[in-house]
Amino acid sequence: MRNSLFAATEWITRFAYVNILWMAFTLVGLIIFGIFPATVAMFTLIRQWIMGNTESPVFKTFWNTYKKEFLRSNLFGLVFYLISLLFYINLQFIEINQGGFYDIVKIPLYIFMLAISLTLIYVIPTYVHFELRFIDVWKNAFLVMLIHPLHNISMVVGSAAVLYVMWMFPGSLFFFGGSLVGYIVMGTCYHAFKRVAAKKEKLAENN
């Protein structure tokens, strides 16, 4: 019982610590330039925890990743910002233009935006898990999203549920808002990545 309590306390502390680092280093980068390297650093740590490596020094790993990935992660961030801008323009276009042809266009446009949004969720986990070129990160994120609909639902529902519970207890958002959602997303993506790898191995054996 004592060991279980100690382990739970250790994990709570770990998640709170990395969440505070995530917010602090987001602010260090003036938010717009800090959020993506800080998120990549957080996901890198969470990935290590999921893989069983809990011995890495949290601050050192976070800081080294933040510095190393600052420029490249902001390149991904630029794409995120551009896509967000396009989404905003599309939504404004839909709101202004109603009826007739625009009602027909609206449904496929929403489906397209949903597919892109789900792909974006996979981008950072794909980035930290694989060593891929910039364009290949996007390709792999899209393909993994496409063939794992249940994982998509699990991530969205799980993240929404956690955020809702924390919304009921506002102080918890400060300590766990990013790290717990990051754990759900990275954990689900890691499971999807393992399934893809297993399928590739099976195909290689059959050939």
Coordinates of C-alpha atoms in Angstrom, one line a residue:
M1 CA 0.0 0.0 0.0
R2 CA 2.8 2.4 0.9
N3 CA 4.7 1.6 -2.3
S4 CA 1.5 2.2 -4.4
L5 CA 0.9 5.6 -2.6
F6 CA 4.6 6.5 -3.2
A7 CA 4.3 5.6 -6.9
A8 CA 1.1 7.6 -7.3
T9 CA 2.6 10.6 -5.6
E10 CA 5.7 10.3 -7.8
W11 CA 3.7 10.3 -11.0
I12 CA 1.5 13.2 -9.8
T13 CA 4.6 15.2 -9.1
R14 CA 6.1 14.2 -12.5
F15 CA 3.1 15.3 -14.5
A16 CA 2.8 18.6 -12.5
Y17 CA 6.5 19.4 -13.0
V18 CA 6.5 18.8 -16.8
N19 CA 3.3 20.8 -17.1
I20 CA 4.8 23.7 -15.3
L21 CA 7.9 23.5 -17.5
W22 CA 5.7 23.4 -20.6
M23 CA 4.0 26.6 -19.6
A24 CA 7.2 28.3 -18.5
F25 CA 9.1 27.6 -21.6
T26 CA 6.1 28.5 -23.8
L27 CA 6.3 31.9 -22.1
V28 CA 10.1 32.0 -22.6
G29 CA 9.4 31.8 -26.3
L30 CA 6.9 34.6 -26.1
I31 CA 4.1 32.0 -26.5
I32 CA 3.9 32.1 -30.3
F33 CA 7.5 30.9 -30.7
G34 CA 7.6 28.9 -27.5
I35 CA 4.6 26.7 -27.5
F36 CA 5.8 24.3 -30.2
P37 CA 9.3 23.6 -28.9
A38 CA 7.9 23.3 -25.4
T39 CA 5.2 20.9 -26.6
V40 CA 7.8 18.8 -28.5
A41 CA 10.0 18.7 -25.3
M42 CA 7.0 17.6 -23.2
F43 CA 6.0 14.9 -25.7
T44 CA 9.6 13.7 -25.9
L45 CA 9.6 13.2 -22.1
I46 CA 6.1 11.6 -22.0
R47 CA 7.2 9.2 -24.8
Q48 CA 10.1 8.1 -22.7
W49 CA 7.9 7.4 -19.8
I50 CA 5.5 5.4 -21.9
M51 CA 8.4 3.3 -23.1
G52 CA 9.5 2.6 -19.6
N53 CA 12.3 5.1 -19.3
T54 CA 11.5 7.1 -16.2
E55 CA 15.0 7.7 -15.1
S56 CA 15.9 10.5 -17.4
P57 CA 16.4 13.9 -15.6
V58 CA 13.2 15.8 -16.4
F59 CA 14.6 19.3 -16.6
K60 CA 17.8 18.4 -18.5
T61 CA 15.9 16.3 -21.1
F62 CA 13.2 19.1 -21.5
W63 CA 15.7 21.9 -21.8
N64 CA 18.0 20.0 -24.2
T65 CA 15.1 19.0 -26.4
Y66 CA 13.7 22.6 -26.3
K67 CA 17.0 24.0 -27.5
K68 CA 17.6 21.3 -30.1
E69 CA 14.1 21.4 -31.7
F70 CA 13.4 25.1 -31.3
L71 CA 13.8 26.1 -35.0
R72 CA 12.4 22.9 -36.6
S73 CA 9.4 22.7 -34.3
N74 CA 8.6 26.3 -35.1
L75 CA 8.6 25.3 -38.8
F76 CA 5.8 22.8 -37.9
G77 CA 4.2 25.5 -35.8
L78 CA 4.1 27.8 -38.9
V79 CA 2.1 25.2 -40.8
F80 CA -0.2 24.8 -37.8
Y81 CA -0.8 28.6 -37.8
L82 CA -1.4 28.7 -41.5
I83 CA -3.9 25.9 -41.3
S84 CA -5.7 27.6 -38.4
L85 CA -5.9 30.8 -40.5
L86 CA -7.4 28.8 -43.5
F87 CA -9.9 27.2 -41.1
Y88 CA -11.0 30.6 -39.8
I89 CA -11.4 31.9 -43.4
N90 CA -13.4 28.8 -44.4
L91 CA -15.7 29.1 -41.4
Q92 CA -16.3 32.8 -42.1
F93 CA -17.0 31.9 -45.7
I94 CA -19.6 29.3 -44.7
E95 CA -21.2 31.6 -42.2
I96 CA -21.6 34.5 -44.8
N97 CA -22.7 32.3 -47.6
Q98 CA -25.8 30.2 -46.9
G99 CA -28.2 28.2 -49.1
G100 CA -28.1 26.6 -52.5
F101 CA -24.7 25.6 -53.7
Y102 CA -22.9 26.6 -50.5
D103 CA -25.0 24.1 -48.5
I104 CA -23.7 21.4 -50.8
V105 CA -20.1 22.5 -50.4
K106 CA -20.4 22.8 -46.6
I107 CA -20.5 19.1 -45.7
P108 CA -17.3 18.0 -47.7
L109 CA -15.6 21.1 -46.4
Y110 CA -16.4 20.1 -42.8
I111 CA -15.2 16.5 -43.4
F112 CA -11.9 17.8 -44.9
M113 CA -11.4 20.1 -41.9
L114 CA -12.0 17.3 -39.5
A115 CA -9.5 15.0 -41.3
I116 CA -6.9 17.8 -41.2
S117 CA -7.6 18.5 -37.5
L118 CA -7.2 14.8 -36.6
T119 CA -3.9 14.7 -38.7
L120 CA -2.6 17.6 -36.7
I121 CA -3.1 15.7 -33.5
Y122 CA -0.7 13.0 -34.8
V123 CA 2.0 15.4 -36.1
I124 CA 3.9 16.0 -32.9
P125 CA 3.8 12.4 -31.7
T126 CA 5.0 11.3 -35.1
Y127 CA 7.7 13.9 -35.0
V128 CA 9.1 12.9 -31.6
H129 CA 8.7 9.1 -32.3
F130 CA 10.3 8.8 -35.7
E131 CA 13.3 10.4 -37.4
L132 CA 11.6 11.6 -40.5
R133 CA 12.0 14.4 -43.0
F134 CA 9.6 17.4 -42.6
I135 CA 7.2 16.3 -45.4
D136 CA 7.3 12.6 -44.3
V137 CA 6.1 13.6 -40.8
W138 CA 2.9 14.9 -42.3
K139 CA 2.5 11.9 -44.6
N140 CA 2.9 9.4 -41.8
A141 CA 0.7 11.4 -39.4
F142 CA -2.1 11.4 -42.1
L143 CA -1.8 7.7 -42.9
V144 CA -1.7 6.6 -39.2
M145 CA -4.8 8.8 -38.6
L146 CA -6.6 7.3 -41.6
I147 CA -6.2 3.7 -40.6
H148 CA -6.9 4.1 -36.9
P149 CA -10.4 5.5 -36.5
L150 CA -10.9 4.0 -33.0
H151 CA -7.6 5.6 -31.9
N152 CA -8.9 9.0 -33.2
I153 CA -12.1 8.6 -31.2
S154 CA -10.2 7.5 -28.0
M155 CA -7.9 10.5 -28.2
V156 CA -10.6 13.0 -28.7
V157 CA -13.0 11.6 -26.1
G158 CA -10.3 10.9 -23.6
S159 CA -8.8 14.4 -23.9
A160 CA -12.2 16.0 -23.7
A161 CA -13.2 14.0 -20.6
V162 CA -9.9 14.9 -18.8
L163 CA -10.3 18.6 -19.7
Y164 CA -13.9 18.6 -18.6
V165 CA -13.0 17.1 -15.2
M166 CA -10.2 19.6 -14.8
W167 CA -12.5 22.4 -15.8
M168 CA -14.6 21.5 -12.8
F169 CA -11.5 21.9 -10.6
P170 CA -9.8 25.0 -12.2
G171 CA -6.6 24.8 -10.2
S172 CA -5.8 21.4 -11.7
L173 CA -5.5 22.9 -15.2
F174 CA -2.4 24.8 -14.1
F175 CA -0.7 21.6 -13.0
F176 CA -2.0 19.0 -15.4
G177 CA -3.8 20.6 -18.3
G178 CA -1.1 20.0 -20.9
S179 CA 0.7 17.0 -19.5
L180 CA -2.3 14.7 -18.9
V181 CA -3.7 15.5 -22.4
G182 CA -0.2 15.0 -23.8
Y183 CA -0.1 11.6 -22.1
I184 CA -3.4 10.5 -23.6
V185 CA -2.4 11.7 -27.1
M186 CA 1.1 10.2 -27.0
G187 CA 0.0 7.0 -25.4
T188 CA -2.7 6.4 -28.0
C189 CA -0.4 7.4 -30.8
Y190 CA 2.3 5.1 -29.5
H191 CA -0.1 2.2 -29.5
A192 CA -1.1 3.0 -33.1
F193 CA 2.6 3.2 -34.1
K194 CA 3.3 -0.2 -32.6
R195 CA 0.4 -1.7 -34.5
V196 CA 1.7 -0.2 -37.8
A197 CA 5.2 -1.6 -37.0
A198 CA 3.7 -5.0 -36.2
K199 CA 1.8 -5.1 -39.5
K200 CA 5.0 -4.1 -41.4
E201 CA 6.9 -6.9 -39.7
K202 CA 4.1 -9.4 -40.5
L203 CA 4.1 -8.3 -44.2
A204 CA 7.9 -8.6 -44.4
E205 CA 7.8 -12.2 -43.0
N206 CA 5.1 -13.2 -45.5
N207 CA 7.1 -11.8 -48.3

